[in-house]
Amino acid sequence: IDVSNNGVGTPAENMFSTRILGDLAGKVEMETYNEALAKDYLAKSRYNGEPITFSITPDVVAMAQSIQADLHKIGIELEIEQLDGNDWTTKLLNSEIEMTIGAFGADIQAAEDVLNSFSQYSPAYGNNMGRTAEFDVAYDKVKAEADEATRDGHVVECLQELYNGATLIPLYEATA
């Protein structure tokens, strides 16, 4: 946050901002950064050491370089590809992005709205960024449920699926 975002923000403790999650904040337990555990997970993964293309827009260069340095420490190599916004969007919609940085949500959105971005109904992230059948099943339950408490349970299922699959790695929560 200090290096790549001019000190603005707080470390993420939830999959989405607490303003979006409201009472659901804290329902998915997230690990704090643990380099040894990251190396252990990496050793168990299918990663074979080939560089991952990290496609970004110019506004997040410092953040991308910080992430690149952190991942290098555990043995993951990133090649940063800087694109203008139009090229980035085209590559995203064509499933040509391996890894990227994105901002999700606005203060006026509900968690259900942001989750749609990762569902089969989204032409961008949902269709291209590690969506799982389990997530889609849980999200369909969110959409179909009228009872708020039951729907909230399905929202938590969706958040847990995003966390389990590392589809989304929250970095920080904007404070401004």
PDB file of N, CA, C and O in Angstrom, residues 96-132:
ATOM      1  N   GLU A  96      -7.458 -13.726 -23.167  1.00  0.00           N
ATOM      2  CA  GLU A  96      -6.033 -13.691 -23.473  1.00  0.00           C
ATOM      3  C   GLU A  96      -5.203 -13.114 -22.329  1.00  0.00           C
ATOM      4  O   GLU A  96      -4.054 -12.743 -22.524  1.00  0.00           O
ATOM      5  N   ILE A  97      -5.771 -13.034 -21.133  1.00  0.00           N
ATOM      6  CA  ILE A  97      -5.056 -12.498 -19.977  1.00  0.00           C
ATOM      7  C   ILE A  97      -4.869 -13.618 -18.960  1.00  0.00           C
ATOM      8  O   ILE A  97      -5.830 -14.280 -18.560  1.00  0.00           O
ATOM      9  N   GLU A  98      -3.617 -13.820 -18.546  1.00  0.00           N
ATOM     10  CA  GLU A  98      -3.322 -14.840 -17.535  1.00  0.00           C
ATOM     11  C   GLU A  98      -3.512 -14.289 -16.126  1.00  0.00           C
ATOM     12  O   GLU A  98      -3.976 -14.995 -15.233  1.00  0.00           O
ATOM     13  N   MET A  99      -3.094 -13.051 -15.925  1.00  0.00           N
ATOM     14  CA  MET A  99      -3.149 -12.430 -14.603  1.00  0.00           C
ATOM     15  C   MET A  99      -3.262 -10.931 -14.800  1.00  0.00           C
ATOM     16  O   MET A  99      -2.666 -10.370 -15.726  1.00  0.00           O
ATOM     17  N   THR A 100      -4.026 -10.279 -13.937  1.00  0.00           N
ATOM     18  CA  THR A 100      -4.202  -8.840 -14.062  1.00  0.00           C
ATOM     19  C   THR A 100      -4.533  -8.233 -12.708  1.00  0.00           C
ATOM     20  O   THR A 100      -4.659  -8.936 -11.712  1.00  0.00           O
ATOM     21  N   ILE A 101      -4.658  -6.930 -12.694  1.00  0.00           N
ATOM     22  CA  ILE A 101      -5.095  -6.183 -11.510  1.00  0.00           C
ATOM     23  C   ILE A 101      -6.386  -5.483 -11.878  1.00  0.00           C
ATOM     24  O   ILE A 101      -6.486  -4.863 -12.934  1.00  0.00           O
ATOM     25  N   GLY A 102      -7.376  -5.581 -11.008  1.00  0.00           N
ATOM     26  CA  GLY A 102      -8.637  -4.902 -11.245  1.00  0.00           C
ATOM     27  C   GLY A 102      -9.212  -4.395  -9.947  1.00  0.00           C
ATOM     28  O   GLY A 102      -8.935  -4.926  -8.877  1.00  0.00           O
ATOM     29  N   ALA A 103     -10.000  -3.357 -10.052  1.00  0.00           N
ATOM     30  CA  ALA A 103     -10.719  -2.830  -8.894  1.00  0.00           C
ATOM     31  C   ALA A 103     -12.154  -3.335  -8.979  1.00  0.00           C
ATOM     32  O   ALA A 103     -12.743  -3.371 -10.064  1.00  0.00           O
ATOM     33  N   PHE A 104     -12.700  -3.741  -7.847  1.00  0.00           N
ATOM     34  CA  PHE A 104     -14.041  -4.293  -7.855  1.00  0.00           C
ATOM     35  C   PHE A 104     -14.929  -3.576  -6.868  1.00  0.00           C
ATOM     36  O   PHE A 104     -14.581  -3.405  -5.715  1.00  0.00           O
ATOM     37  N   GLY A 105     -16.090  -3.212  -7.370  1.00  0.00           N
ATOM     38  CA  GLY A 105     -17.126  -2.694  -6.510  1.00  0.00           C
ATOM     39  C   GLY A 105     -17.116  -1.193  -6.364  1.00  0.00           C
ATOM     40  O   GLY A 105     -16.159  -0.511  -6.667  1.00  0.00           O
ATOM     41  N   ALA A 106     -18.234  -0.723  -5.924  1.00  0.00           N
ATOM     42  CA  ALA A 106     -18.435   0.676  -5.595  1.00  0.00           C
ATOM     43  C   ALA A 106     -19.255   0.696  -4.309  1.00  0.00           C
ATOM     44  O   ALA A 106     -19.933  -0.283  -3.985  1.00  0.00           O
ATOM     45  N   ASP A 107     -19.176   1.786  -3.605  1.00  0.00           N
ATOM     46  CA  ASP A 107     -19.864   1.867  -2.316  1.00  0.00           C
ATOM     47  C   ASP A 107     -21.358   1.571  -2.410  1.00  0.00           C
ATOM     48  O   ASP A 107     -21.963   1.134  -1.447  1.00  0.00           O
ATOM     49  N   ILE A 108     -21.934   1.802  -3.576  1.00  0.00           N
ATOM     50  CA  ILE A 108     -23.383   1.637  -3.699  1.00  0.00           C
ATOM     51  C   ILE A 108     -23.787   0.233  -4.131  1.00  0.00           C
ATOM     52  O   ILE A 108     -24.960  -0.074  -4.203  1.00  0.00           O
ATOM     53  N   GLN A 109     -22.817  -0.626  -4.413  1.00  0.00           N
ATOM     54  CA  GLN A 109     -23.138  -1.975  -4.849  1.00  0.00           C
ATOM     55  C   GLN A 109     -23.331  -2.919  -3.679  1.00  0.00           C
ATOM     56  O   GLN A 109     -22.741  -2.749  -2.623  1.00  0.00           O
ATOM     57  N   ALA A 110     -24.132  -3.928  -3.922  1.00  0.00           N
ATOM     58  CA  ALA A 110     -24.290  -5.013  -2.967  1.00  0.00           C
ATOM     59  C   ALA A 110     -23.346  -6.141  -3.371  1.00  0.00           C
ATOM     60  O   ALA A 110     -22.927  -6.224  -4.528  1.00  0.00           O
ATOM     61  N   ALA A 111     -23.031  -7.000  -2.429  1.00  0.00           N
ATOM     62  CA  ALA A 111     -22.130  -8.117  -2.708  1.00  0.00           C
ATOM     63  C   ALA A 111     -22.637  -8.960  -3.872  1.00  0.00           C
ATOM     64  O   ALA A 111     -21.856  -9.404  -4.715  1.00  0.00           O
ATOM     65  N   GLU A 112     -23.951  -9.145  -3.953  1.00  0.00           N
ATOM     66  CA  GLU A 112     -24.528  -9.945  -5.036  1.00  0.00           C
ATOM     67  C   GLU A 112     -24.166  -9.361  -6.399  1.00  0.00           C
ATOM     68  O   GLU A 112     -23.908 -10.095  -7.352  1.00  0.00           O
ATOM     69  N   ASP A 113     -24.166  -8.029  -6.495  1.00  0.00           N
ATOM     70  CA  ASP A 113     -23.845  -7.364  -7.760  1.00  0.00           C
ATOM     71  C   ASP A 113     -22.391  -7.599  -8.159  1.00  0.00           C
ATOM     72  O   ASP A 113     -22.087  -7.852  -9.314  1.00  0.00           O
ATOM     73  N   VAL A 114     -21.488  -7.517  -7.193  1.00  0.00           N
ATOM     74  CA  VAL A 114     -20.069  -7.700  -7.486  1.00  0.00           C
ATOM     75  C   VAL A 114     -19.796  -9.167  -7.824  1.00  0.00           C
ATOM     76  O   VAL A 114     -19.011  -9.468  -8.731  1.00  0.00           O
ATOM     77  N   LEU A 115     -20.462 -10.080  -7.153  1.00  0.00           N
ATOM     78  CA  LEU A 115     -20.274 -11.508  -7.435  1.00  0.00           C
ATOM     79  C   LEU A 115     -20.648 -11.850  -8.874  1.00  0.00           C
ATOM     80  O   LEU A 115     -20.061 -12.748  -9.476  1.00  0.00           O
ATOM     81  N   ASN A 116     -21.605 -11.129  -9.429  1.00  0.00           N
ATOM     82  CA  ASN A 116     -21.998 -11.374 -10.813  1.00  0.00           C
ATOM     83  C   ASN A 116     -20.794 -11.268 -11.752  1.00  0.00           C
ATOM     84  O   ASN A 116     -20.716 -11.990 -12.747  1.00  0.00           O
ATOM     85  N   SER A 117     -19.839 -10.402 -11.425  1.00  0.00           N
ATOM     86  CA  SER A 117     -18.654 -10.227 -12.267  1.00  0.00           C
ATOM     87  C   SER A 117     -17.865 -11.514 -12.428  1.00  0.00           C
ATOM     88  O   SER A 117     -17.121 -11.676 -13.395  1.00  0.00           O
ATOM     89  N   PHE A 118     -17.996 -12.429 -11.493  1.00  0.00           N
ATOM     90  CA  PHE A 118     -17.236 -13.680 -11.519  1.00  0.00           C
ATOM     91  C   PHE A 118     -18.088 -14.872 -11.949  1.00  0.00           C
ATOM     92  O   PHE A 118     -17.616 -16.001 -11.950  1.00  0.00           O
ATOM     93  N   SER A 119     -19.325 -14.609 -12.323  1.00  0.00           N
ATOM     94  CA  SER A 119     -20.240 -15.687 -12.679  1.00  0.00           C
ATOM     95  C   SER A 119     -20.207 -15.965 -14.173  1.00  0.00           C
ATOM     96  O   SER A 119     -19.616 -15.226 -14.956  1.00  0.00           O
ATOM     97  N   GLN A 120     -20.913 -17.009 -14.548  1.00  0.00           N
ATOM     98  CA  GLN A 120     -21.027 -17.373 -15.952  1.00  0.00           C
ATOM     99  C   GLN A 120     -21.761 -16.304 -16.754  1.00  0.00           C
ATOM    100  O   GLN A 120     -21.728 -16.316 -17.982  1.00  0.00           O
ATOM    101  N   TYR A 121     -22.405 -15.370 -16.078  1.00  0.00           N
ATOM    102  CA  TYR A 121     -23.175 -14.324 -16.751  1.00  0.00           C
ATOM    103  C   TYR A 121     -22.333 -13.107 -17.115  1.00  0.00           C
ATOM    104  O   TYR A 121     -22.804 -12.196 -17.765  1.00  0.00           O
ATOM    105  N   SER A 122     -21.090 -13.090 -16.687  1.00  0.00           N
ATOM    106  CA  SER A 122     -20.202 -11.964 -16.972  1.00  0.00           C
ATOM    107  C   SER A 122     -19.354 -12.263 -18.207  1.00  0.00           C
ATOM    108  O   SER A 122     -18.669 -13.283 -18.253  1.00  0.00           O
ATOM    109  N   PRO A 123     -19.366 -11.357 -19.175  1.00  0.00           N
ATOM    110  CA  PRO A 123     -18.565 -11.600 -20.380  1.00  0.00           C
ATOM    111  C   PRO A 123     -17.068 -11.416 -20.146  1.00  0.00           C
ATOM    112  O   PRO A 123     -16.263 -11.827 -20.967  1.00  0.00           O
ATOM    113  N   ALA A 124     -16.688 -10.828 -19.051  1.00  0.00           N
ATOM    114  CA  ALA A 124     -15.269 -10.556 -18.821  1.00  0.00           C
ATOM    115  C   ALA A 124     -14.686 -11.527 -17.817  1.00  0.00           C
ATOM    116  O   ALA A 124     -14.270 -12.624 -18.155  1.00  0.00           O
ATOM    117  N   TYR A 125     -14.658 -11.157 -16.563  1.00  0.00           N
ATOM    118  CA  TYR A 125     -13.999 -11.974 -15.546  1.00  0.00           C
ATOM    119  C   TYR A 125     -14.639 -13.348 -15.397  1.00  0.00           C
ATOM    120  O   TYR A 125     -13.950 -14.355 -15.300  1.00  0.00           O
ATOM    121  N   GLY A 126     -15.952 -13.406 -15.358  1.00  0.00           N
ATOM    122  CA  GLY A 126     -16.629 -14.682 -15.145  1.00  0.00           C
ATOM    123  C   GLY A 126     -16.304 -15.731 -16.175  1.00  0.00           C
ATOM    124  O   GLY A 126     -16.115 -16.896 -15.848  1.00  0.00           O
ATOM    125  N   ASN A 127     -16.224 -15.328 -17.397  1.00  0.00           N
ATOM    126  CA  ASN A 127     -15.946 -16.305 -18.451  1.00  0.00           C
ATOM    127  C   ASN A 127     -14.469 -16.572 -18.630  1.00  0.00           C
ATOM    128  O   ASN A 127     -14.098 -17.481 -19.357  1.00  0.00           O
ATOM    129  N   ASN A 128     -13.616 -15.789 -17.999  1.00  0.00           N
ATOM    130  CA  ASN A 128     -12.200 -15.873 -18.310  1.00  0.00           C
ATOM    131  C   ASN A 128     -11.257 -16.039 -17.132  1.00  0.00           C
ATOM    132  O   ASN A 128     -10.069 -16.230 -17.334  1.00  0.00           O
ATOM    133  N   MET A 129     -11.717 -15.953 -15.919  1.00  0.00           N
ATOM    134  CA  MET A 129     -10.797 -15.905 -14.790  1.00  0.00           C
ATOM    135  C   MET A 129     -11.092 -16.970 -13.733  1.00  0.00           C
ATOM    136  O   MET A 129     -11.492 -16.688 -12.630  1.00  0.00           O
ATOM    137  N   GLY A 130     -10.911 -18.218 -14.074  1.00  0.00           N
ATOM    138  CA  GLY A 130     -10.937 -19.286 -13.091  1.00  0.00           C
ATOM    139  C   GLY A 130     -12.262 -19.562 -12.431  1.00  0.00           C
ATOM    140  O   GLY A 130     -12.300 -20.044 -11.306  1.00  0.00           O
ATOM    141  N   ARG A 131     -13.356 -19.273 -13.089  1.00  0.00           N
ATOM    142  CA  ARG A 131     -14.673 -19.552 -12.528  1.00  0.00           C
ATOM    143  C   ARG A 131     -14.823 -21.060 -12.348  1.00  0.00           C
ATOM    144  O   ARG A 131     -14.321 -21.849 -13.144  1.00  0.00           O
ATOM    145  N   THR A 132     -15.511 -21.475 -11.314  1.00  0.00           N
ATOM    146  CA  THR A 132     -15.729 -22.890 -11.060  1.00  0.00           C
ATOM    147  C   THR A 132     -17.220 -23.216 -11.124  1.00  0.00           C
ATOM    148  O   THR A 132     -18.066 -22.336 -10.937  1.00  0.00           O
TER     149      THR A 132
END
